[in-house]
Coordinates of C-alpha atoms in Angstrom, one line a residue:
X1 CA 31.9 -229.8 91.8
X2 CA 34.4 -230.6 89.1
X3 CA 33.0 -233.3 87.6
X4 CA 29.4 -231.5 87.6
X5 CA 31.4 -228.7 85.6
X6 CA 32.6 -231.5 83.5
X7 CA 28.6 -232.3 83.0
X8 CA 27.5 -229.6 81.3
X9 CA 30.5 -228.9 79.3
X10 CA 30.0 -232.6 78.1
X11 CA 26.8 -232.3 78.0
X12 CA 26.7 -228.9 75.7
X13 CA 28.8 -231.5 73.1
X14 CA 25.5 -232.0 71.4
X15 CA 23.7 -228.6 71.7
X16 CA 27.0 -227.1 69.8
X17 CA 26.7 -228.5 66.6
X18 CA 25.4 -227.5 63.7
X19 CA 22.6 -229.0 62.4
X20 CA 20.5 -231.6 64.0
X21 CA 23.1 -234.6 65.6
X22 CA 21.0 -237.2 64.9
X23 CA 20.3 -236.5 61.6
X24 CA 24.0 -236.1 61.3
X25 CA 24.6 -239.1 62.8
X26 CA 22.1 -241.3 60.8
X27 CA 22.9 -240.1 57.2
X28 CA 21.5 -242.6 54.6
X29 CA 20.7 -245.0 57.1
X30 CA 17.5 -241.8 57.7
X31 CA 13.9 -243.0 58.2
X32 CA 11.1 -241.2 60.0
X33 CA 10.3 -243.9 62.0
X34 CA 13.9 -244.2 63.4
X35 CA 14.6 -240.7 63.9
X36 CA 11.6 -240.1 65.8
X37 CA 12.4 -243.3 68.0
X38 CA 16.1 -242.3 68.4
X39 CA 15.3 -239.1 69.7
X40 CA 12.4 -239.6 72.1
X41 CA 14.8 -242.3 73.4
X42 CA 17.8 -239.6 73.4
X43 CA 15.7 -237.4 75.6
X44 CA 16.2 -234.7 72.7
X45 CA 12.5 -234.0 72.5
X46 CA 12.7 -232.6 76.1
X47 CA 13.5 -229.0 77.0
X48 CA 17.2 -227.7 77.2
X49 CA 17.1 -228.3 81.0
X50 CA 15.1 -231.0 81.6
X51 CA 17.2 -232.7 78.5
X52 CA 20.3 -232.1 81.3
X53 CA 19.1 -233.3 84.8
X54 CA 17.5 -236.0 82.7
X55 CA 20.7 -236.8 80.8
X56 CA 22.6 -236.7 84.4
X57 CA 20.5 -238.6 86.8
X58 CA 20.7 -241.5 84.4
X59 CA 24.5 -240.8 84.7
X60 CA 24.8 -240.9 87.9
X61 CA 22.9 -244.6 87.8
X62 CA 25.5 -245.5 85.1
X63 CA 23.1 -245.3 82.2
X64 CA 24.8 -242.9 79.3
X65 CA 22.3 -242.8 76.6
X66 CA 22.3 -244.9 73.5
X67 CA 24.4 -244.7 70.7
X68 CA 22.6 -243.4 67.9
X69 CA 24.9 -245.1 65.6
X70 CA 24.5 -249.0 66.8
X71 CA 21.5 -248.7 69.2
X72 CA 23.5 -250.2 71.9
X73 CA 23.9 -248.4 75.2
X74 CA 26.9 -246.4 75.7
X75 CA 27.8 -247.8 79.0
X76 CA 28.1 -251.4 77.5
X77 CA 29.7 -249.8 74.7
X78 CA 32.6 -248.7 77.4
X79 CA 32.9 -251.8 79.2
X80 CA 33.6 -253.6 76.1
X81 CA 36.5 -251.5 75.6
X82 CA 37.5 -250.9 78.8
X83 CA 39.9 -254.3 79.3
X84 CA 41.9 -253.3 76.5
X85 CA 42.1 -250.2 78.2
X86 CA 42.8 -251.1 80.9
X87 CA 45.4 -253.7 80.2
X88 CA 47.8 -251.3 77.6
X89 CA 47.7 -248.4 80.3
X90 CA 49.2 -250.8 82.9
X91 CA 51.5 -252.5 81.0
X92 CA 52.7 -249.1 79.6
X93 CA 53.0 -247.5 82.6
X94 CA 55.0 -250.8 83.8
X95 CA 57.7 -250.2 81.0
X96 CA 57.6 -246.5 81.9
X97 CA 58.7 -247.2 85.1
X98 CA 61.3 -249.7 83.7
X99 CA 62.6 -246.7 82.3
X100 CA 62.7 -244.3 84.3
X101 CA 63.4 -245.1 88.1
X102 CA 66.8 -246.9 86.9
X103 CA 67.7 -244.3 84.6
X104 CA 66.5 -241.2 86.7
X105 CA 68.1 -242.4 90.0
X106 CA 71.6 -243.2 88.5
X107 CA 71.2 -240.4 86.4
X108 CA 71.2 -237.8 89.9
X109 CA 73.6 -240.0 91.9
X110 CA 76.5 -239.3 89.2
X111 CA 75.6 -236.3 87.6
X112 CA 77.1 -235.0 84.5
X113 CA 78.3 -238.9 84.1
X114 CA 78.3 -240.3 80.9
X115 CA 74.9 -242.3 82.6
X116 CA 73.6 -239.0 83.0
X117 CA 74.5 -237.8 79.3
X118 CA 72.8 -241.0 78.6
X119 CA 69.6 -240.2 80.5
X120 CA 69.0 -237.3 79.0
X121 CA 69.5 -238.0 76.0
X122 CA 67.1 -241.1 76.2
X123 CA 64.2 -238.6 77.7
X124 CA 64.6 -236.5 75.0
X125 CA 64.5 -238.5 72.2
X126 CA 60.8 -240.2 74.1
X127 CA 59.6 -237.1 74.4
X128 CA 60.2 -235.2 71.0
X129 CA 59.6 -238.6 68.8
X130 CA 56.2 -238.9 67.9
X131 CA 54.2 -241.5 69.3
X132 CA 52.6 -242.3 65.7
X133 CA 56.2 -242.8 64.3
X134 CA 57.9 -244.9 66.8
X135 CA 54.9 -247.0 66.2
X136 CA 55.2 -247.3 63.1
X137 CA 58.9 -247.6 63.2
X138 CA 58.4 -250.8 65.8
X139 CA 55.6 -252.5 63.5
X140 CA 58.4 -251.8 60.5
X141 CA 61.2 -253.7 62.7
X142 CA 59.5 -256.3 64.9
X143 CA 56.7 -257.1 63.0
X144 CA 57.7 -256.6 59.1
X145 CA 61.7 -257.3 59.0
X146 CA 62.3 -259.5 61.6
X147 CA 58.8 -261.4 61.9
X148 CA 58.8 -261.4 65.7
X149 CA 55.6 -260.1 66.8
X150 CA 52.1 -258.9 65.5
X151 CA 51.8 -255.8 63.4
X152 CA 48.3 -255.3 65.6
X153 CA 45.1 -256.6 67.1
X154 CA 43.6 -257.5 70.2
X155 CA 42.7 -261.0 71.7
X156 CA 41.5 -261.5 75.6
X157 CA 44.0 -262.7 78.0
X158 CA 41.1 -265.8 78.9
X159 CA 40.9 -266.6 74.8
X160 CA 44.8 -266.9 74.0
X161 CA 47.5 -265.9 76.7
X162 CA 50.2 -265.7 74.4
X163 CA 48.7 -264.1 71.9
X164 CA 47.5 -261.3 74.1
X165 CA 51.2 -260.8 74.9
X166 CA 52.9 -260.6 71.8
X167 CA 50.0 -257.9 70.5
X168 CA 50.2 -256.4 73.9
X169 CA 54.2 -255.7 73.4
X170 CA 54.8 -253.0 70.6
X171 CA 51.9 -250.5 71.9
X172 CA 53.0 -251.2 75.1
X173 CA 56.7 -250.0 74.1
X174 CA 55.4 -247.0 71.8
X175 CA 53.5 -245.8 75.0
X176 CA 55.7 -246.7 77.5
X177 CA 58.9 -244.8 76.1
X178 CA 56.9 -241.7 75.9
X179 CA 56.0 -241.9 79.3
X180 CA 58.8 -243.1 81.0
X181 CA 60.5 -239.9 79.7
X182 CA 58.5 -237.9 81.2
X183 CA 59.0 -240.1 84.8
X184 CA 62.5 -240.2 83.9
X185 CA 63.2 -236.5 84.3
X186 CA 60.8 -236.2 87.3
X187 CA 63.1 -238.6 88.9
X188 CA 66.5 -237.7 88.1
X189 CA 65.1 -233.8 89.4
X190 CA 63.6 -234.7 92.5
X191 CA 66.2 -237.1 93.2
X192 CA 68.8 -234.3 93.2
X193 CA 66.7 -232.0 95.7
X194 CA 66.2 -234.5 97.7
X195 CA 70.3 -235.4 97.7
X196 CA 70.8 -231.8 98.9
X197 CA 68.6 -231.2 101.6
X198 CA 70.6 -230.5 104.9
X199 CA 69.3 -233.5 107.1
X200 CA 71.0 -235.5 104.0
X201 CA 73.9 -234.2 104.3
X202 CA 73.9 -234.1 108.4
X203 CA 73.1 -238.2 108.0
X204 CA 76.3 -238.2 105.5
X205 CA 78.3 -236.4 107.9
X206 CA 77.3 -238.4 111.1
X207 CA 78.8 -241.7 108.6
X208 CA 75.4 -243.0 108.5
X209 CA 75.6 -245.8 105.3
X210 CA 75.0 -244.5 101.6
X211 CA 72.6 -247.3 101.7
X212 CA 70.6 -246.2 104.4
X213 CA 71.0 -242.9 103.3
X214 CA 69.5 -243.2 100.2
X215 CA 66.5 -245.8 101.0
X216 CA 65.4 -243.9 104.5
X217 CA 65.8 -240.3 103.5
X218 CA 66.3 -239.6 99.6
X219 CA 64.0 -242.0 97.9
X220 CA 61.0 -241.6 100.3
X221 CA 61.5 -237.5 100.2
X222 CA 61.5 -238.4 96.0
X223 CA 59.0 -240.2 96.6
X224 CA 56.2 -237.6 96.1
X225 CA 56.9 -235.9 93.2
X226 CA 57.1 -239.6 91.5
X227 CA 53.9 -240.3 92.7
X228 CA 52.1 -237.2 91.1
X229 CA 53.8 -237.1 87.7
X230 CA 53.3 -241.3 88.2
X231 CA 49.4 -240.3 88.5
X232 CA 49.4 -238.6 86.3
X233 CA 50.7 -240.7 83.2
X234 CA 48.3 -243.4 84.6
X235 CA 45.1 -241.0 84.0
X236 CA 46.5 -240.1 80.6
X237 CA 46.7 -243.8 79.9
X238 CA 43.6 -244.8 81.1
X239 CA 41.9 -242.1 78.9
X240 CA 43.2 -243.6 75.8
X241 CA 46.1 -243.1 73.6
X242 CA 44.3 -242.5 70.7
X243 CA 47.1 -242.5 68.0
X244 CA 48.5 -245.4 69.1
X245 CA 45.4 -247.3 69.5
X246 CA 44.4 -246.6 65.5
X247 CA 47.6 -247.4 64.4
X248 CA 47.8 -251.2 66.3
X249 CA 44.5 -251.5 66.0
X250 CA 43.5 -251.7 69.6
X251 CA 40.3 -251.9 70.6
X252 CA 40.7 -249.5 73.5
X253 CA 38.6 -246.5 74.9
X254 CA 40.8 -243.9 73.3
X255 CA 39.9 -245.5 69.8
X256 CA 36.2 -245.6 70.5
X257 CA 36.2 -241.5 71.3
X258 CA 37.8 -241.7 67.6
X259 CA 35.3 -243.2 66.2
X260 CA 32.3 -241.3 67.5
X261 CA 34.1 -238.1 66.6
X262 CA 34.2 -239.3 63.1
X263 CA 30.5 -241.3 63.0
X264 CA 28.9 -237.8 64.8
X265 CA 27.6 -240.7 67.5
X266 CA 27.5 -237.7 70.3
X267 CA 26.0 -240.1 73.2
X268 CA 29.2 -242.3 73.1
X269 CA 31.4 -238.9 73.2
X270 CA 29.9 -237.7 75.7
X271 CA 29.8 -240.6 78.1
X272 CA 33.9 -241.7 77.0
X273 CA 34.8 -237.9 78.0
X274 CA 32.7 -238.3 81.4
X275 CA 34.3 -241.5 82.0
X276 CA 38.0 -239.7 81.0
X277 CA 37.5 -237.2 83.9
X278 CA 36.2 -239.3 86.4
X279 CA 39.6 -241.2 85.8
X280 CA 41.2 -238.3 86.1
X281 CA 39.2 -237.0 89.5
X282 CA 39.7 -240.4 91.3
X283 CA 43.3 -241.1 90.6
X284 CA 44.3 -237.5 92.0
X285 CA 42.0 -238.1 95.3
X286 CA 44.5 -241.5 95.4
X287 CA 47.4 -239.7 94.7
X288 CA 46.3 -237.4 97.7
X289 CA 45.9 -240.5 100.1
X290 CA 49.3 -241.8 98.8
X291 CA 51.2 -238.7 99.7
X292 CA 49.2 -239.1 103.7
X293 CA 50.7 -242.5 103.8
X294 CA 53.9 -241.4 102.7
X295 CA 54.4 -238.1 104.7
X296 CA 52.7 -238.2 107.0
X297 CA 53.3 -234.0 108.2
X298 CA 51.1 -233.5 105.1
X299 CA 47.8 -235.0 106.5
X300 CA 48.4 -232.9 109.9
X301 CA 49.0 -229.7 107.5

């Protein structure tokens, strides 16, 4: 039901604009002959509502139109992106973690430590630092004074291993500091809720280990909130990060929106927000099935 919302907002993209979009879209490249062959291949020639059920029944088949910049289909448009994707949102959301469960956890077992100070500090300076800056700040460092690593790019993992990794590093960093902020706060808070609870503290009193304590009751009852703030930082990845994908150059989904924002190319906006919150729809439905595997009481609920 969502994602058929989604549809016709997405789908209204094109009927909002002024003008006609693929005139737009065409500019000086305009010829008679490929306007009328662009839009009778668009479906744009149709009526309003035959243009939609048209428009979605190809979607649902995984055909998204054509771009109406490069003539290529929108879905191979996507899956030419979607590895770059695909590998910066994990890796990001790898550091993010790296971040955060070490920092958040130590952060709630001494609080008002100078590791807590620390923690805080860290997740607010990721969160308030632009994402655009700390790029730029890391190409400026790594990549211009010290030589270390690619200013940007993209190359397959298959074509040159090591060359994926040293361009994968600094947008991995830029996005993964941002996000593990966010985790890191999540963490440290639901740690601490999860440290006062009363059948904590009955297990503390009964002399049960802090070992035990902490892996059998307070990290699996933290465990859920993780998981949805976890889910969604992975979602927001997955739909691209477009700042830092222009300014590293990465070839990525989020970078593709961009560009058919700026080129008018409505077909490809369209299908790359569709895709966006079908991501978004499918990883909370996981996140639901996590929580059943890790609680259990919530599944009989």
């Amino acid at each position: 039901m969502v994602l058929a919302g989604v549809s016709v907002l997405v789908f209204s993209l094109i009927h909002l604009v002024r003008g006609d979009p693929i005139r737009l879209a065409l500019g000086t490249r305009y010829s008679q002959e490929t306007y009328d062959a662009l839009r009778e291949r668009s479906g744009l020639d149709l009526p309003l509502v035959e243009q939609y059920l048209t428009w979605a029944g190809r979607a649902v088949t995984g055909d998204l139109g054509v771009s109406f910049r490069s003539g290529e289909t929108v879905t191979a448009l996507i899956a030419e992106r979607l590895p770059a994707t695909l590998t910066l949102a994990v890796a990001a959301l790898l550091v993010a973690l790296v971040i955060a469960l070490p920092l958040g956890l130590l952060s709630a077992l001494h609080p008002r430590s100078f590791v807590d100070r620390l923690a805080t500090v860290v997740s607010q300076f990721g969160i308030s630092v632009p994402d655009f800056w700390l790029s730029i700040m890391l190409i400026l460092v790594f990549a211009g004074t010290l030589g270390w690593l690619p200013s940007g790019g993209y190359v397959s993992l298959t074509e040159d291993p090591l060359g994926w990794l040293q361009r994968l590093v600094l947008p991995a960093i830029a996005t993964g500091v941002v996000s593990g902020s966010v985790i890191t706060r999540f963490v440290r808070s639901s740690t601490l809720e999860a440290l006062g609870a009363d059948h904590v503290r009955t297990a503390q009193a009964k002399g049960v280990p802090t070992r035990q304590v902490l892996t059998w009751h307070v990290l699996r009852n933290a465990l859920l909130p993780l998981v949805t703030v976890t889910g969604v930082q992975l979602a927001y990845l997955l739909s691209g990060v477009v700042v830092v994908e222009i300014v590293f150059s990465w070839p990525g989904l989020g970078q593709l929106a961009y560009q058919a924002v700026r080129d008018r190319d409505f077909p490809v906006l369209q299908g790359a927000v569709l895709l966006f919150a079908l991501v978004f729809l499918v990883i909370n439905l996981l996140v639901d099935l996590l929580y059943s595997r890790i609680d259990p009481r919530i599944s009989r609920s």
